[in-house]
CSV table of C-alpha atoms in Angstrom, one decimal:
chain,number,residue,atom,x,y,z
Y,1,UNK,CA,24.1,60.0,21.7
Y,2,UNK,CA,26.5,58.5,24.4
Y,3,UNK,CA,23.4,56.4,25.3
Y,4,UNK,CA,22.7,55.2,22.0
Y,5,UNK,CA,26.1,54.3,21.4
Y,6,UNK,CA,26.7,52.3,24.7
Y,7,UNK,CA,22.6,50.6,23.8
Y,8,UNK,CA,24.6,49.9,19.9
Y,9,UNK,CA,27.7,48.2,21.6
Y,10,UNK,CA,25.4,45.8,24.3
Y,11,UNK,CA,23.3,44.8,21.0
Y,12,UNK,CA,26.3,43.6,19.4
Y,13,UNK,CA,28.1,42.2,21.8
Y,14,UNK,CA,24.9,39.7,23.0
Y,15,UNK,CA,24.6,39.0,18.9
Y,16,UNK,CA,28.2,37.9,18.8
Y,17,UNK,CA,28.0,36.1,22.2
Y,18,UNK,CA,24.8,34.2,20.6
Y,19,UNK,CA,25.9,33.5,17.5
Y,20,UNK,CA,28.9,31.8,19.3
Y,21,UNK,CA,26.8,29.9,21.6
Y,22,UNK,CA,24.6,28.9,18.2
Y,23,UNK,CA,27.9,27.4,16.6
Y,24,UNK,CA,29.5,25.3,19.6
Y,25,UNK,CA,26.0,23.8,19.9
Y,26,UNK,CA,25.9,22.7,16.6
Y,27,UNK,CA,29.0,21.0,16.9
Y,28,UNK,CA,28.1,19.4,20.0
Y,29,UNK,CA,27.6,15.5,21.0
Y,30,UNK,CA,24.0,14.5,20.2
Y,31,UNK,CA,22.1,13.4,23.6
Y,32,UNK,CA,21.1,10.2,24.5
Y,33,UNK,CA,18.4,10.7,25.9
Y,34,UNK,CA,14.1,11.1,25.5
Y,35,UNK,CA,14.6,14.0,22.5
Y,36,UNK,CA,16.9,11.9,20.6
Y,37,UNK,CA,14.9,9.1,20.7
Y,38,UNK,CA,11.7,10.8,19.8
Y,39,UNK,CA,13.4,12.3,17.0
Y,40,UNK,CA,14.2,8.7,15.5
Y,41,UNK,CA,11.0,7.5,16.2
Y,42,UNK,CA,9.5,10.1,14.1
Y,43,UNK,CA,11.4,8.8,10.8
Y,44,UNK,CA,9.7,6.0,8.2
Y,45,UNK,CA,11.1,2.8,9.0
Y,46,UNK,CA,10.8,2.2,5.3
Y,47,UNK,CA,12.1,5.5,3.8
Y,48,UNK,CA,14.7,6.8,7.1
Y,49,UNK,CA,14.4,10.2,5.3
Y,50,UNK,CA,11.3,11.0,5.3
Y,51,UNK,CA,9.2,11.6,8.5
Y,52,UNK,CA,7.3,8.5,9.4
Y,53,UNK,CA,3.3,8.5,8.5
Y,54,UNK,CA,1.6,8.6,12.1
Y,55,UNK,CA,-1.9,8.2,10.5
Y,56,UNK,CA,-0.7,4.9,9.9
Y,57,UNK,CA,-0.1,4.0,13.1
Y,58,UNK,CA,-1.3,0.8,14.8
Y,59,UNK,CA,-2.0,-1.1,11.4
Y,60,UNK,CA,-0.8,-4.3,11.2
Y,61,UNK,CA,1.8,-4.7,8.5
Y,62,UNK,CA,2.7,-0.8,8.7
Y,63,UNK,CA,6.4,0.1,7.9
Y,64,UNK,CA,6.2,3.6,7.4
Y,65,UNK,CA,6.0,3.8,3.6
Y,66,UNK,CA,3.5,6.9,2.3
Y,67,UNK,CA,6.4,9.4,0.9
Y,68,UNK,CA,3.2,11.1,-1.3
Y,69,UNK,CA,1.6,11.6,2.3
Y,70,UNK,CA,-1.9,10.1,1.1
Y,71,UNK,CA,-2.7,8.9,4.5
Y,72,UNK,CA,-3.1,13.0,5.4
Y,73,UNK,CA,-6.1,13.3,3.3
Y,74,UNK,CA,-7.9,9.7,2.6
Y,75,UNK,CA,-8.7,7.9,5.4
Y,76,UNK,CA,-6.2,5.2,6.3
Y,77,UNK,CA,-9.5,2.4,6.8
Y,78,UNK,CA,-10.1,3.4,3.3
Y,79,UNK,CA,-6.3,3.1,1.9
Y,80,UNK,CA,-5.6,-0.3,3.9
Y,81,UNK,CA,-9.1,-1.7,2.3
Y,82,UNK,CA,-8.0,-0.7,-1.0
Y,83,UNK,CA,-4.6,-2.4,-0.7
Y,84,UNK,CA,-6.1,-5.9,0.1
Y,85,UNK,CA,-8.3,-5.6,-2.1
Y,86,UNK,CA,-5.9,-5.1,-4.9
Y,87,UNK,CA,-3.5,-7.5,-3.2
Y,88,UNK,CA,-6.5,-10.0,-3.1
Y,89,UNK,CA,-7.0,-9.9,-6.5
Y,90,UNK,CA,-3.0,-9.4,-8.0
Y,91,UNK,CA,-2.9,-13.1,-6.2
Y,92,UNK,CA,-5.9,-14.4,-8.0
Y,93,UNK,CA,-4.8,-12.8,-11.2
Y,94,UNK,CA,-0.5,-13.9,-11.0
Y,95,UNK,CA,-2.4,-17.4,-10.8
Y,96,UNK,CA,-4.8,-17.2,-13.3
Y,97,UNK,CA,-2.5,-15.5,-15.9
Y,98,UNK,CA,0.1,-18.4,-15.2
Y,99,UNK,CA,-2.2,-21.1,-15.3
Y,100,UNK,CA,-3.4,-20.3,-18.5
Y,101,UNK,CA,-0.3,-19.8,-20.3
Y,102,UNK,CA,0.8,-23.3,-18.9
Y,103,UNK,CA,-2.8,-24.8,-21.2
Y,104,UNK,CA,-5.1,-24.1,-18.4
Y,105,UNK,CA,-8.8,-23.8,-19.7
Y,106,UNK,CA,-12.5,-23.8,-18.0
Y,107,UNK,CA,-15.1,-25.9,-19.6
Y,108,UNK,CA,-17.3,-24.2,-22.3
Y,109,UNK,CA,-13.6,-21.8,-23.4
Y,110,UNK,CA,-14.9,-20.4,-26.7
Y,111,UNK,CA,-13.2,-21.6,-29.1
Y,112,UNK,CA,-12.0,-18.7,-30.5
Y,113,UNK,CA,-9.7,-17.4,-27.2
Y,114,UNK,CA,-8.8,-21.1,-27.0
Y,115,UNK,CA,-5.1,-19.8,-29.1
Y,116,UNK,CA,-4.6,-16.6,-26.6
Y,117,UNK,CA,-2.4,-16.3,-24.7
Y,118,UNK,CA,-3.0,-14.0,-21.3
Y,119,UNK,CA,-1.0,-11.2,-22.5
Y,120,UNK,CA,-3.1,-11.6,-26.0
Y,121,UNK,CA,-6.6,-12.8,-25.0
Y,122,UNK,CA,-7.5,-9.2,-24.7
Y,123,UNK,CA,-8.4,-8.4,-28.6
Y,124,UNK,CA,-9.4,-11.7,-29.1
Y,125,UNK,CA,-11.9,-11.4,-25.8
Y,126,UNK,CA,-13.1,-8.0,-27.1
Y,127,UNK,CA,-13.8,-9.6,-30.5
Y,128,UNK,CA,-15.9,-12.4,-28.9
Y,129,UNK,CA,-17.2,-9.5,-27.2
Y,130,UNK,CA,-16.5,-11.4,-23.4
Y,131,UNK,CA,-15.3,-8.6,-21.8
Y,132,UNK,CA,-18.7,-7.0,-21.4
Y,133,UNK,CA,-19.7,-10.1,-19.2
Y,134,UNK,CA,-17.0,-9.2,-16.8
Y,135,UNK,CA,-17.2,-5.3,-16.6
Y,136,UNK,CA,-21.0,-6.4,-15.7
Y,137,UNK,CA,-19.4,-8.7,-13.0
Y,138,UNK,CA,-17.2,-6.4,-11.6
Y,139,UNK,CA,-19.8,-3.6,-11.3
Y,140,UNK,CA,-21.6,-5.9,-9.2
Y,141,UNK,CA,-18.9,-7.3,-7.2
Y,142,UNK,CA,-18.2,-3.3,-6.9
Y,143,UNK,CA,-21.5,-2.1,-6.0
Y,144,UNK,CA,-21.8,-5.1,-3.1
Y,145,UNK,CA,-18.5,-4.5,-1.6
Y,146,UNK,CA,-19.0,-0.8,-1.0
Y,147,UNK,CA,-21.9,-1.2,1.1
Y,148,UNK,CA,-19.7,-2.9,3.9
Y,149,UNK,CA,-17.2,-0.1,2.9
Y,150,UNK,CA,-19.2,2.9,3.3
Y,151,UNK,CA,-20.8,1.6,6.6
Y,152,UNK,CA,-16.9,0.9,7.8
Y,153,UNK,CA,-16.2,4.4,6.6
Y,154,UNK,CA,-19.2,5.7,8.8
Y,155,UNK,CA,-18.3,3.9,12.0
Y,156,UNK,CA,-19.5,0.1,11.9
Y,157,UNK,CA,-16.2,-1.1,13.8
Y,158,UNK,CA,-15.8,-3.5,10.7
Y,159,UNK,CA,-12.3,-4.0,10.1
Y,160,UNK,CA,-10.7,-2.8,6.6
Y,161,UNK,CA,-10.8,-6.2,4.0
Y,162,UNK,CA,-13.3,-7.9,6.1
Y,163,UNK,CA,-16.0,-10.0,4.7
Y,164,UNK,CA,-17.0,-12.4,6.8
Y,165,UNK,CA,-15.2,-15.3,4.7
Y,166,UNK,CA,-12.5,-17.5,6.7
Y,167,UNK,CA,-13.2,-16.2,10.0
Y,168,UNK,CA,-13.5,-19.4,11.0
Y,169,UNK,CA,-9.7,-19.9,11.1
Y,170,UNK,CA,-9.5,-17.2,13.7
Y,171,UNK,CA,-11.9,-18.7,16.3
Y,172,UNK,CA,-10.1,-19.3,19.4
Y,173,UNK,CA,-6.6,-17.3,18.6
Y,174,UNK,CA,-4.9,-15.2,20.6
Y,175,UNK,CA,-5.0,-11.4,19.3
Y,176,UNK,CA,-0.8,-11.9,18.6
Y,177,UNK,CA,-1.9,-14.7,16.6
Y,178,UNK,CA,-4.7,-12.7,14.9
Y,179,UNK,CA,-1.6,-9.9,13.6
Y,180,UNK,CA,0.3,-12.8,13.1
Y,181,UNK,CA,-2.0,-14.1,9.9
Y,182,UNK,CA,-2.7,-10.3,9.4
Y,183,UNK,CA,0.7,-9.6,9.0
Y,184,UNK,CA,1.1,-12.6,6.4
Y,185,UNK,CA,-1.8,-11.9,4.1
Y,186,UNK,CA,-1.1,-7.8,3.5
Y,187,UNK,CA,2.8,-9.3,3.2
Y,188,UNK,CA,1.6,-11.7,0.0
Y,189,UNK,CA,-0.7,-9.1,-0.9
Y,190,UNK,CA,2.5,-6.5,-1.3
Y,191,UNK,CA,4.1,-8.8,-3.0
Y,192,UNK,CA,1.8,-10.1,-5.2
Y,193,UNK,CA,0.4,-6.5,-6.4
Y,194,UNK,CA,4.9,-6.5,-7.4
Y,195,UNK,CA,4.6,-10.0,-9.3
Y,196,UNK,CA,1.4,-9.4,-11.2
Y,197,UNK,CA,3.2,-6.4,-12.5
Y,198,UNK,CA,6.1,-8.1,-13.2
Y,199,UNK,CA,4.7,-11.1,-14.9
Y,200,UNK,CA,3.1,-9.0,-17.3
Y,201,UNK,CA,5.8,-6.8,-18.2
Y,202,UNK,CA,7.9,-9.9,-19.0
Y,203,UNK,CA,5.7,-11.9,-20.9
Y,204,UNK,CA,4.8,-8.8,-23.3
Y,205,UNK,CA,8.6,-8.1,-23.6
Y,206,UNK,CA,9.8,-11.3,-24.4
Y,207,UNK,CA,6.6,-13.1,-25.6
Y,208,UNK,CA,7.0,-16.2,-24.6
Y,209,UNK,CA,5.0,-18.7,-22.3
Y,210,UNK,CA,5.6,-19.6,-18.7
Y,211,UNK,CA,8.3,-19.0,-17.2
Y,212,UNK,CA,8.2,-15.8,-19.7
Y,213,UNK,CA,12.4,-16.1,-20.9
């Protein structure tokens, strides 16, 4: 009994001793050195909160943003290919939708769209019955571009967005200049995907033409 007792009082007093050790170190300075930095390197440049995406690491363009974690089960070859792609096109589409609500119009425009607007042209396309031409277009453009996809995907070496068109411009650059023009066409791509969206959404809710207020 005497034994247990004395065993009872040791447990206690290390548990209080520990618990009082636990508290003064969490009032403590934080350290300058290696941990604390690590631990700041680990955090999203974009979102401080959340832990920075390391699958994303070495991209060019890459500020930490994935808060849904996507880059943990998709392959991040496969996620930047999809953003220029979309980025590609948002710039091709911002000036196309502008350009025809400014009178823009292609030789042979049926006559029929030739009142549309682009936030209107849609019924008046599927009237015409255009928009199967284009779904056939895209399904092409679709099929095509996977090929170079799924051989990327498999372990080509060819780089996410890459075609072959314009590599011309790169002949002879340094590879800081290569990121440089890297950097610049995911940046318009980013922010073209924003002011495609945008552009839409204003000219449905006010209905008006270019600039859309």
């Amino acid at each position: 009994r005497a034994q247990y007792d004395t065993f009872i009082q040791t447990t206690m007093k290390l548990a209080v001793l520990a618990a009082a050790a636990g508290s003064a170190a969490a009032f403590a300075p934080a350290s300058n050195g290696r941990a604390a930095t690590s631990l700041a390197a680990d955090k999203s440049q974009a979102i401080p909160f959340l832990p920075a995406p390391s699958n994303c690491d070495g991209y060019v363009g890459n500020v930490g943003f994935d808060p849904l974690r996507v880059s943990d089960y998709f392959p991040v070859d496969y996620l930047r290919e999809a953003e220029l792609k979309h980025g590609r096109m948002c710039q091709l589409a911002w000036l196309g939708y502008v350009a025809v609500d400014l009178g823009l119009r292609v030789p042979g425009y049926p006559e029929a769209m030739s009142g549309a607007t682009s936030a209107t042209v849609h019924d008046a396309a599927v009237e015409f019955g255009a928009l199967g031409n284009i779904f056939i277009w895209i399904a092409i453009a679709e099929m095509t571009s996977w090929i170079g996809v799924s051989q990327m995907l498999q372990g080509s070496g060819r780089e996410p967005g890459d075609f072959g068109f314009g590599k011309q411009y790169l002949e002879g650059k340094s590879e800081e200049q290569i990121n440089k023009i890297k950097l610049q066409e995911i940046t318009h791509c980013r922010a073209a995907m924003m002011a495609f969206a945008g552009v839409v959404t204003q000219s449905v809710l006010y209905e008006k033409g270019f600039p859309y207020f």
